[in-house]
GROMACS .gro file of C-alpha atoms in nm:
model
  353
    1UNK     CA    1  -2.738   0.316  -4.347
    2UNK     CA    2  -2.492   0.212  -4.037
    3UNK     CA    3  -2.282   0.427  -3.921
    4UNK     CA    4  -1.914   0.349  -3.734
    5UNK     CA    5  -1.893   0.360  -3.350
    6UNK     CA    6  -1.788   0.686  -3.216
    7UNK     CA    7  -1.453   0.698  -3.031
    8UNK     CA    8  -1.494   0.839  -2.671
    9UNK     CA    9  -1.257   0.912  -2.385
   10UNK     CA   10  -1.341   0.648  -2.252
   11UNK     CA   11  -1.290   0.431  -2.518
   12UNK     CA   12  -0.945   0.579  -2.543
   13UNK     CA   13  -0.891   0.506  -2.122
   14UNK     CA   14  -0.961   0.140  -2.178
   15UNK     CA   15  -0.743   0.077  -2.446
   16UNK     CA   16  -0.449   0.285  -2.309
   17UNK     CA   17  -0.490   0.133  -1.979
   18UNK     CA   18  -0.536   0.448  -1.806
   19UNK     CA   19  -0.820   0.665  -1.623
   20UNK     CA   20  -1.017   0.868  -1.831
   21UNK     CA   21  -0.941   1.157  -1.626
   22UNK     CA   22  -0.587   1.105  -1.780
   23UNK     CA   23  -0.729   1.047  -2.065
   24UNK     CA   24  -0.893   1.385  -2.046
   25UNK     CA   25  -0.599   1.552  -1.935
   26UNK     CA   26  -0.370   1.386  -2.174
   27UNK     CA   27  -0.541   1.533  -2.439
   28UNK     CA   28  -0.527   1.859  -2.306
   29UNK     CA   29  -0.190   1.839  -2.282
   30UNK     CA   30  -0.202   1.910  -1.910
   31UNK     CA   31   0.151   2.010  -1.732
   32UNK     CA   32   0.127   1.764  -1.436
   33UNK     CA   33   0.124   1.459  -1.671
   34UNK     CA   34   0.433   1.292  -1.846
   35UNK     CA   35   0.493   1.446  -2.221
   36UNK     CA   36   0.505   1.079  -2.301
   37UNK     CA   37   0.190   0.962  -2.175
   38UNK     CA   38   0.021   1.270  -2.365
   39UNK     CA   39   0.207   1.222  -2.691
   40UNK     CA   40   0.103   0.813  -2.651
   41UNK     CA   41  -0.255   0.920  -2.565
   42UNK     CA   42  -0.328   1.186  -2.848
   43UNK     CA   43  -0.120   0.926  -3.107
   44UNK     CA   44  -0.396   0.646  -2.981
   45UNK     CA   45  -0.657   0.894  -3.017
   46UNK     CA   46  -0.529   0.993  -3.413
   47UNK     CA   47  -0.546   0.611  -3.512
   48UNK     CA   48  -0.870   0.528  -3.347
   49UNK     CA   49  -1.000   0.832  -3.498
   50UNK     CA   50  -1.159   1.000  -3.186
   51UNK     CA   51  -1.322   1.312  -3.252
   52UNK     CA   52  -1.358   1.539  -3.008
   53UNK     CA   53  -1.787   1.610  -2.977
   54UNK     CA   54  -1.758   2.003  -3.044
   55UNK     CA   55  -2.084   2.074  -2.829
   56UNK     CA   56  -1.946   1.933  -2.516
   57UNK     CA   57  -1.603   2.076  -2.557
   58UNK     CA   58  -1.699   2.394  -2.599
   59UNK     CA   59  -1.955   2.365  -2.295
   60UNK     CA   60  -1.667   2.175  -2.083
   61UNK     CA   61  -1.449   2.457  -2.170
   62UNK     CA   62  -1.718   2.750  -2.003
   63UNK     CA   63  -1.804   2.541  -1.707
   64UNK     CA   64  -1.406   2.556  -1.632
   65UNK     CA   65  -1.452   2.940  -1.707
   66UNK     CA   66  -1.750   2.995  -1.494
   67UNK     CA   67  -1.661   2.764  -1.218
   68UNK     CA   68  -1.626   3.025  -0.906
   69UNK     CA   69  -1.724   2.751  -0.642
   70UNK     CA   70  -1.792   2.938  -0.316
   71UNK     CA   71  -1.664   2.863  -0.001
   72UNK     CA   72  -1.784   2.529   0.153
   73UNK     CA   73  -1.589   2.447   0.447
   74UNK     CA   74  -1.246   2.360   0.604
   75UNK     CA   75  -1.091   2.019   0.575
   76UNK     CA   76  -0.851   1.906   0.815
   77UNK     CA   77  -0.493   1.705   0.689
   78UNK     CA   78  -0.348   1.535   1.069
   79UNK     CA   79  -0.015   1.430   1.102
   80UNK     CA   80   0.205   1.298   1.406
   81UNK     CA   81   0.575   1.443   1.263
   82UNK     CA   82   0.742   1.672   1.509
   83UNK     CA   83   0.864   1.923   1.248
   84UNK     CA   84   0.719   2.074   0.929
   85UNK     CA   85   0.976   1.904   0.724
   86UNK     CA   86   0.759   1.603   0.712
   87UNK     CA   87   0.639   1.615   0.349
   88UNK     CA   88   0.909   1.782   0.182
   89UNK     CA   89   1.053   1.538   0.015
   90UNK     CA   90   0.906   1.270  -0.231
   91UNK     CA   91   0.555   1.195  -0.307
   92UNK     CA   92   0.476   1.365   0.020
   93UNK     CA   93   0.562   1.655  -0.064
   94UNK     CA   94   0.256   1.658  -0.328
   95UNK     CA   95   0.002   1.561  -0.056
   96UNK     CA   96  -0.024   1.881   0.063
   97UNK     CA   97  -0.034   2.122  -0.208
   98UNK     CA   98  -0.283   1.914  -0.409
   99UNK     CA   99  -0.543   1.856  -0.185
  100UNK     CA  100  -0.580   2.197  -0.164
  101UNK     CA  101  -0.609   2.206  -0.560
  102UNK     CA  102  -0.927   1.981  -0.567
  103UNK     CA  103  -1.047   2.111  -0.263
  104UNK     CA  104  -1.019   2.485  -0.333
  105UNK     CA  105  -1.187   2.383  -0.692
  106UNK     CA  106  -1.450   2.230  -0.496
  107UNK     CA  107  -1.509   2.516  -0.253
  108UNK     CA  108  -1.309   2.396   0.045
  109UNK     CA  109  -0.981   2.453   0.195
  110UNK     CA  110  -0.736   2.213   0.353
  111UNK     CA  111  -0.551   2.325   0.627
  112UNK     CA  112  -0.275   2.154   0.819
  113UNK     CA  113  -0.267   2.032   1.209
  114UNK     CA  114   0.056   1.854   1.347
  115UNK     CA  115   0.016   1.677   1.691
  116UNK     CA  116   0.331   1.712   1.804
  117UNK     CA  117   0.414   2.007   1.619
  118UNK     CA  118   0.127   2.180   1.787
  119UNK     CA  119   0.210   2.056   2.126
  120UNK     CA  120  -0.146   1.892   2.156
  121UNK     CA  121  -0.302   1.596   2.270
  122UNK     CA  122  -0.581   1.390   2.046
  123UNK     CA  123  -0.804   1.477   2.301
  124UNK     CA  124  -0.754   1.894   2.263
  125UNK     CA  125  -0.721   1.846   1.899
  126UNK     CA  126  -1.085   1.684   1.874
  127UNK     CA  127  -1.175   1.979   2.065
  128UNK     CA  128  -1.033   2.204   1.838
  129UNK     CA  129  -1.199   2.072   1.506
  130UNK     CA  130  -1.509   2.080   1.667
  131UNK     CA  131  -1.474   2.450   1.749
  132UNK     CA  132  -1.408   2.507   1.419
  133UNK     CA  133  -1.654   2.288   1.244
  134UNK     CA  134  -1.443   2.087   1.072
  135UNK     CA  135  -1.585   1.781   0.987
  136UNK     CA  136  -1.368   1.644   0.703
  137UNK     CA  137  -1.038   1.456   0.772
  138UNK     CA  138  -0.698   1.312   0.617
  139UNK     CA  139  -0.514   1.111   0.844
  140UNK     CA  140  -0.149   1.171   0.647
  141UNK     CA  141   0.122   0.860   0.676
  142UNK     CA  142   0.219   0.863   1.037
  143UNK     CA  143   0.570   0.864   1.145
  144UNK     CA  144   0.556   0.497   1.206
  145UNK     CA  145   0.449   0.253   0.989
  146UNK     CA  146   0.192   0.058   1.181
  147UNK     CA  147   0.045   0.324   1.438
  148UNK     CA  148  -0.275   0.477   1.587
  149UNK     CA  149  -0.429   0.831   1.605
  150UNK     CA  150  -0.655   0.846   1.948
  151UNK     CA  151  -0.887   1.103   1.799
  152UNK     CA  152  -1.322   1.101   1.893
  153UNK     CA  153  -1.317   0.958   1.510
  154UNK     CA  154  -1.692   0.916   1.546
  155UNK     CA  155  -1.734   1.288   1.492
  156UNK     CA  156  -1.542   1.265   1.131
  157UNK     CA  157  -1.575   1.192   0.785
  158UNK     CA  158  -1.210   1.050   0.786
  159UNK     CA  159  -0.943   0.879   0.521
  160UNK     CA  160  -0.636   0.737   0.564
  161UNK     CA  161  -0.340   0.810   0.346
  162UNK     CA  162  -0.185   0.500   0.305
  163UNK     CA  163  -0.189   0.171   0.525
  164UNK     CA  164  -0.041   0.264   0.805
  165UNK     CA  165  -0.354   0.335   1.078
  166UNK     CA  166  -0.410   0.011   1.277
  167UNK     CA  167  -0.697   0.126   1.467
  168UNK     CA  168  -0.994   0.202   1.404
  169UNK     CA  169  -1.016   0.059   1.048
  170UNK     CA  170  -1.107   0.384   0.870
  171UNK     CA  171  -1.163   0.425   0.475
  172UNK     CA  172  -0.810   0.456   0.357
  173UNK     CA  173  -0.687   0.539   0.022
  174UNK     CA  174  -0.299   0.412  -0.147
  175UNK     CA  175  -0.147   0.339  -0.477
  176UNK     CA  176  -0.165   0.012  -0.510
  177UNK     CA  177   0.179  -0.096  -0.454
  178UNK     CA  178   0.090  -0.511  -0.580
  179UNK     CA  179   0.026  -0.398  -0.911
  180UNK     CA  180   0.258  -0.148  -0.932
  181UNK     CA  181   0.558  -0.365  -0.899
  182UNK     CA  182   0.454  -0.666  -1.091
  183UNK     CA  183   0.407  -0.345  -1.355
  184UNK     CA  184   0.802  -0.295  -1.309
  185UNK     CA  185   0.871  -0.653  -1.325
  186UNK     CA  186   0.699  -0.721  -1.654
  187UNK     CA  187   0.814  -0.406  -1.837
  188UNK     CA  188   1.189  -0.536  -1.716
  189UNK     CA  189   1.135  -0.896  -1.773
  190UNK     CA  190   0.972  -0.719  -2.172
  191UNK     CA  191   1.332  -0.534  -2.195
  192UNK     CA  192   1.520  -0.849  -2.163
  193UNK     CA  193   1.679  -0.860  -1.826
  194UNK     CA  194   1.609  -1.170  -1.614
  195UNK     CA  195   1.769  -1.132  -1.276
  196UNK     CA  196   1.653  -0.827  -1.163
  197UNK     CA  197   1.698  -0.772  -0.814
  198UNK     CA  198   1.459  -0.598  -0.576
  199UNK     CA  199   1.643  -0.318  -0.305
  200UNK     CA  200   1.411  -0.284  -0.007
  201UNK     CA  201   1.391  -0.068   0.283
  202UNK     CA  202   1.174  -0.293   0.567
  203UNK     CA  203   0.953   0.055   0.711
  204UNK     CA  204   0.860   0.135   0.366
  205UNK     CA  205   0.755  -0.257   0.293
  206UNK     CA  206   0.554  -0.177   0.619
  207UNK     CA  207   0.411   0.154   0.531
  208UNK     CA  208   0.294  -0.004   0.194
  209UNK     CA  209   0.167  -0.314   0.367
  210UNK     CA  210   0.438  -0.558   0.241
  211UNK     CA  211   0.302  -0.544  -0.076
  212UNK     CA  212   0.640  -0.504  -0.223
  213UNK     CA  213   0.803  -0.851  -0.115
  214UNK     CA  214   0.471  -1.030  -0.174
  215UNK     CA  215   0.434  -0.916  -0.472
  216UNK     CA  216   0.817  -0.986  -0.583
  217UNK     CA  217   0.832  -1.285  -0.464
  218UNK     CA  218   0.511  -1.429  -0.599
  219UNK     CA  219   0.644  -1.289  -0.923
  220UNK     CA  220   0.959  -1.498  -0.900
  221UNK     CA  221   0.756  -1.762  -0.824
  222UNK     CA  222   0.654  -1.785  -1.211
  223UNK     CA  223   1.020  -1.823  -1.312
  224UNK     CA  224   1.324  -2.090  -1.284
  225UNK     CA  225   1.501  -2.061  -0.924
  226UNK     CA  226   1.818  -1.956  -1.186
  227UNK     CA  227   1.651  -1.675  -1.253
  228UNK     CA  228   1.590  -1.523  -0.874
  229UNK     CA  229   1.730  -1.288  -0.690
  230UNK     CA  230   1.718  -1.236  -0.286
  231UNK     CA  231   1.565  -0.884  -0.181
  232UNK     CA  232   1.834  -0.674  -0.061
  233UNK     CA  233   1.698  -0.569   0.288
  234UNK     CA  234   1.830  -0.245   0.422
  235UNK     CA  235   1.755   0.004   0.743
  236UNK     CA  236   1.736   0.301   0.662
  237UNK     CA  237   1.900   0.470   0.369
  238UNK     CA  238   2.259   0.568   0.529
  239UNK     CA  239   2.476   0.659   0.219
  240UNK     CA  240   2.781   0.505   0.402
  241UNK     CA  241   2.587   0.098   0.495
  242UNK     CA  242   2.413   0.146   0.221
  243UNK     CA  243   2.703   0.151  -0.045
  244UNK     CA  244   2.888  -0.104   0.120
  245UNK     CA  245   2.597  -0.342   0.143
  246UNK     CA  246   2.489  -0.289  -0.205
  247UNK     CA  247   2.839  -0.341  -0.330
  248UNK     CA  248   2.840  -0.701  -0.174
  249UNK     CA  249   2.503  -0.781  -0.275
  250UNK     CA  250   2.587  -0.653  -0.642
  251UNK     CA  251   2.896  -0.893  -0.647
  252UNK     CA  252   2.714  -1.261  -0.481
  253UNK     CA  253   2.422  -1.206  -0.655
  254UNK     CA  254   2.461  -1.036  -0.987
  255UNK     CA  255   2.166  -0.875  -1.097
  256UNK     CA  256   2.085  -0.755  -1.437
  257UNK     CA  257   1.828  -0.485  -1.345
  258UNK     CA  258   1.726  -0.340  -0.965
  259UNK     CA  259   1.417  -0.208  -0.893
  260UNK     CA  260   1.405   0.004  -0.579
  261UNK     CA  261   1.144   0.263  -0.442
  262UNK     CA  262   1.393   0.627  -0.474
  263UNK     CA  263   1.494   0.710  -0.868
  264UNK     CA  264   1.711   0.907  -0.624
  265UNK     CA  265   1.921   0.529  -0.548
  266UNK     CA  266   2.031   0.534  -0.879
  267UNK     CA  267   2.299   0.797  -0.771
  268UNK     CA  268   2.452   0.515  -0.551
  269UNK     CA  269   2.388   0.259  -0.795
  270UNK     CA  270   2.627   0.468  -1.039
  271UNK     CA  271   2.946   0.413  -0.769
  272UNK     CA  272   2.957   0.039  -0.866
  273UNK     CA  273   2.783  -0.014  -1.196
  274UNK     CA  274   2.739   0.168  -1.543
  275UNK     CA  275   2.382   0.228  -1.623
  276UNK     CA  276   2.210   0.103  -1.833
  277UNK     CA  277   2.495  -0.062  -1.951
  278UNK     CA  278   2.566  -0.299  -1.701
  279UNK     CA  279   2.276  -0.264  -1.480
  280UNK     CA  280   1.914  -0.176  -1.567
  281UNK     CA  281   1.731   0.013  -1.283
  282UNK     CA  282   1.426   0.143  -1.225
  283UNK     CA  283   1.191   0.320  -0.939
  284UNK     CA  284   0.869   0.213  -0.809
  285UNK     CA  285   0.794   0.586  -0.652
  286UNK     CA  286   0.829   0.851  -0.943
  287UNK     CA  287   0.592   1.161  -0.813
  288UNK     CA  288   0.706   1.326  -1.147
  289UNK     CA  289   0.855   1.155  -1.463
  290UNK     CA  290   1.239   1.193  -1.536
  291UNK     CA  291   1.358   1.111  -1.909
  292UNK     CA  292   1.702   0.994  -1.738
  293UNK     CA  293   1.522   0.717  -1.539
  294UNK     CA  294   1.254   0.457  -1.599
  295UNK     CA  295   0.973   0.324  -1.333
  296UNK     CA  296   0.661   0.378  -1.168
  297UNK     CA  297   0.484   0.713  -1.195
  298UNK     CA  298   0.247   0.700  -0.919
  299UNK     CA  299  -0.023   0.991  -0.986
  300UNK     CA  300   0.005   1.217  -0.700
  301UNK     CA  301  -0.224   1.466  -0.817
  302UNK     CA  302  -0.529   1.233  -0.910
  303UNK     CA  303  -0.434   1.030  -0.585
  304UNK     CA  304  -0.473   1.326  -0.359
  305UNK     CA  305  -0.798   1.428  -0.559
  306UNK     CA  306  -0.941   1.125  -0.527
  307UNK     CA  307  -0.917   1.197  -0.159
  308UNK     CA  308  -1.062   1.509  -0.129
  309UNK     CA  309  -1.379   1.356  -0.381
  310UNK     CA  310  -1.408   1.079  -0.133
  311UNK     CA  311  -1.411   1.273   0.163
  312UNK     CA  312  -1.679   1.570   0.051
  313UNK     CA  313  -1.834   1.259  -0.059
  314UNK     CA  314  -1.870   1.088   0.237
  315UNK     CA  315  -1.985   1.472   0.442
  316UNK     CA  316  -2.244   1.542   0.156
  317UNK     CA  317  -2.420   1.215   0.250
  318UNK     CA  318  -2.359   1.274   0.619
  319UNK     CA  319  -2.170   0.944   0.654
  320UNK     CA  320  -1.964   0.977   0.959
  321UNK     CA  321  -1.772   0.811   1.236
  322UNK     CA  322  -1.570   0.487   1.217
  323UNK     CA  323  -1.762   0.280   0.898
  324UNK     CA  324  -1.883  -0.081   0.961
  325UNK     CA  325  -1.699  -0.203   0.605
  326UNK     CA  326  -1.404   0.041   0.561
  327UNK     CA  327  -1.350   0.138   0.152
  328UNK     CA  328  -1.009   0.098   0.029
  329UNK     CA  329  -0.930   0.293  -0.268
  330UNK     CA  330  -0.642   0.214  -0.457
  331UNK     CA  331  -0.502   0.395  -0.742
  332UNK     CA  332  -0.226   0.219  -1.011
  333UNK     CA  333   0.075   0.348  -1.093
  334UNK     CA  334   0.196   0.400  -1.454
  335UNK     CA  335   0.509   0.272  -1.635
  336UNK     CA  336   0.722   0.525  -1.786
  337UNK     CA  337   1.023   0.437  -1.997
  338UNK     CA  338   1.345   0.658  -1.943
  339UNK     CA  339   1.722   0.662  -1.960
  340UNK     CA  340   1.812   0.399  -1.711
  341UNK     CA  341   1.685   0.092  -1.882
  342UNK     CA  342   1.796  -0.065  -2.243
  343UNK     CA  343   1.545  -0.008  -2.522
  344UNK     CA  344   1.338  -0.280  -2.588
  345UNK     CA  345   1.513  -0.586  -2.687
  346UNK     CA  346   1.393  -0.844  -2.954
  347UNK     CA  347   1.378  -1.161  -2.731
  348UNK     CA  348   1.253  -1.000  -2.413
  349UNK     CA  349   0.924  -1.123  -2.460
  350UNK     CA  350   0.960  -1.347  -2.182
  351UNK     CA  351   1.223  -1.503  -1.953
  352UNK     CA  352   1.418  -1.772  -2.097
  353UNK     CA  353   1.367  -2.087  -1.888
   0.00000   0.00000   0.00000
């Protein structure tokens, strides 16, 4: 007698392109994640026919119960920002608060140490952590995009945050910004719109590696020269250069869509264009999803617990100090579809040459 294949999570993960931890979650219907992505999950589960096993559910369900982890040890997150306003806006302002929710589930606690806030050299602040035992460290994005953090780092477990540390090469962590925006482009080019223009602040190219451009560019690369669009490069984010530069870049170069990191932009976007009327737009850096604007959701809460696993990791098998091969983990972002861009037109398949 044969009997059909059972469905599992992971199953499910592969075929929805996602993790199976938000496959897990999904299905669960757990608050952090989009209602979309749960809705599309559990609808993928109901016509694959996934079962949940009973046995396994109901055990998974008591170890969450039971699970009193005791006290392991402090973690340390570093930063180089003069104030505490740092990570208050954005995804930063998720790196903070969940750490601490996979650490404290894990039996640590995170706790935060500013340089400059502090009034302390690298020097003391070694000193410090050593007084207190802590062994396990998050370098956060540093103020500048390319920049170095003069700690004893052969007395840590350490990970980086992003790209940003030039030296040492420690084990670093980042969404993964290349895939993330050919993501974007593909979902646009899918909707129809075939000049879509790309509006780029140069530090956060740098902080992200310039993964943006390259990977914008290489993507116009596939397509007729007709087709491109020149990335709008701008310093800073003044509301005042900003508007006025957009407004002449709208006008010489007349894109159909923009894709830009902020879904904030598309406040500015709204002085010169209706949307998604006359301009598509969507965001490469959505911490949490919006139903009045489409783009990347970039998984701050797995992100930042992928962290903390890595780092207890690295202290449970007493791996410490600056590593010969540094690890870089990076973590994809997921396309959400909300109010900013056209529904999904019939001949959007592909460009037309």
């Amino acid at each position: 007698m044969a009997f059909a294949k059972t469905i599992t999570q992971r199953d499910l993960a592969r075929e929805a392109g996602v993790s199976h931890s938000t496959v897990s979650r999904a299905l669960r219907n757990d608050v952090h994640l989009p209602k979309k992505t749960c809705l599309r999950i559990q609808d993928l589960a109901a016509k694959l026919g996934y079962k949940a096993n009973p046995i396994v559910a109901q055990l998974t369900r008591e170890l969450r119960r039971s699970r009193t982890a005791t006290y392991q040890a402090t973690l340390a997150l570093i930063h180089d920002f003069p104030g505490r306003d740092w990570n208050k806006t954005g995804s930063w302002s998720y790196i903070l608060p969940s750490l601490r929710c996979r650490a404290n589930e894990l039996g640590y606690e995170v706790e935060e140490f500013g340089l400059r806030q502090l009034g302390i050299s690298a020097r003391r602040l070694t000193s410090v952590l050593q007084a207190r035992g802590i062994r396990g460290v998050f370098v956060a994005p540093l103020p500048k995009p390319i920049g170095h953090l003069p700690l004893d780092w052969t007395r840590f477990s350490a990970l980086t945050l992003g790209y940003q540390m030039s030296q040492p090469k420690l084990h670093a962590i980042a969404s993964d910004h290349y895939f993330d925006i050919r993501l974007a482009l593909h979902r646009l080019t899918r909707l129809g719109y075939q000049r879509i223009g790309l509006v780029l602040d140069h530090a956060a190219d740098l902080y992200a590696g310039g993964q943006y451009s390259a990977s914008f560019l290489g993507f116009e690369r596939e397509y007729p020269p007709h087709h491109h669009v020149p990335i709008l490069w701008l310093e800073g984010w003044n509301n005042t250069v900003v508007q006025k530069t957009l407004e002449e870049w709208l006008e010489r170069c007349q894109p159909d869509a923009v894709l830009t990191m902020s879904p904030e932009f598309v406040n500015i976007l709204r002085n010169f264009r209706q949307i998604p009327g006359e301009v598509g737009f969507a965001a490469l850096d959505m911490p949490k999803a919006d139903p009045g604007c489409s783009g990347i959701y970039t998984h701050p809460h797995e992100y930042m617990a992928a962290a903390v696993d890595f780092v207890v990791s690295q202290l449970y098998l007493n791996q410490i100090g600056v590593p010969k091969i540094p690890f870089f983990l990076r973590i994809e972002g997921e396309w959400i579809d909300g109010g900013s861009t056209r529904k999904c037109h019939a001949s959007g398949e592909k460009r037309k040459s």
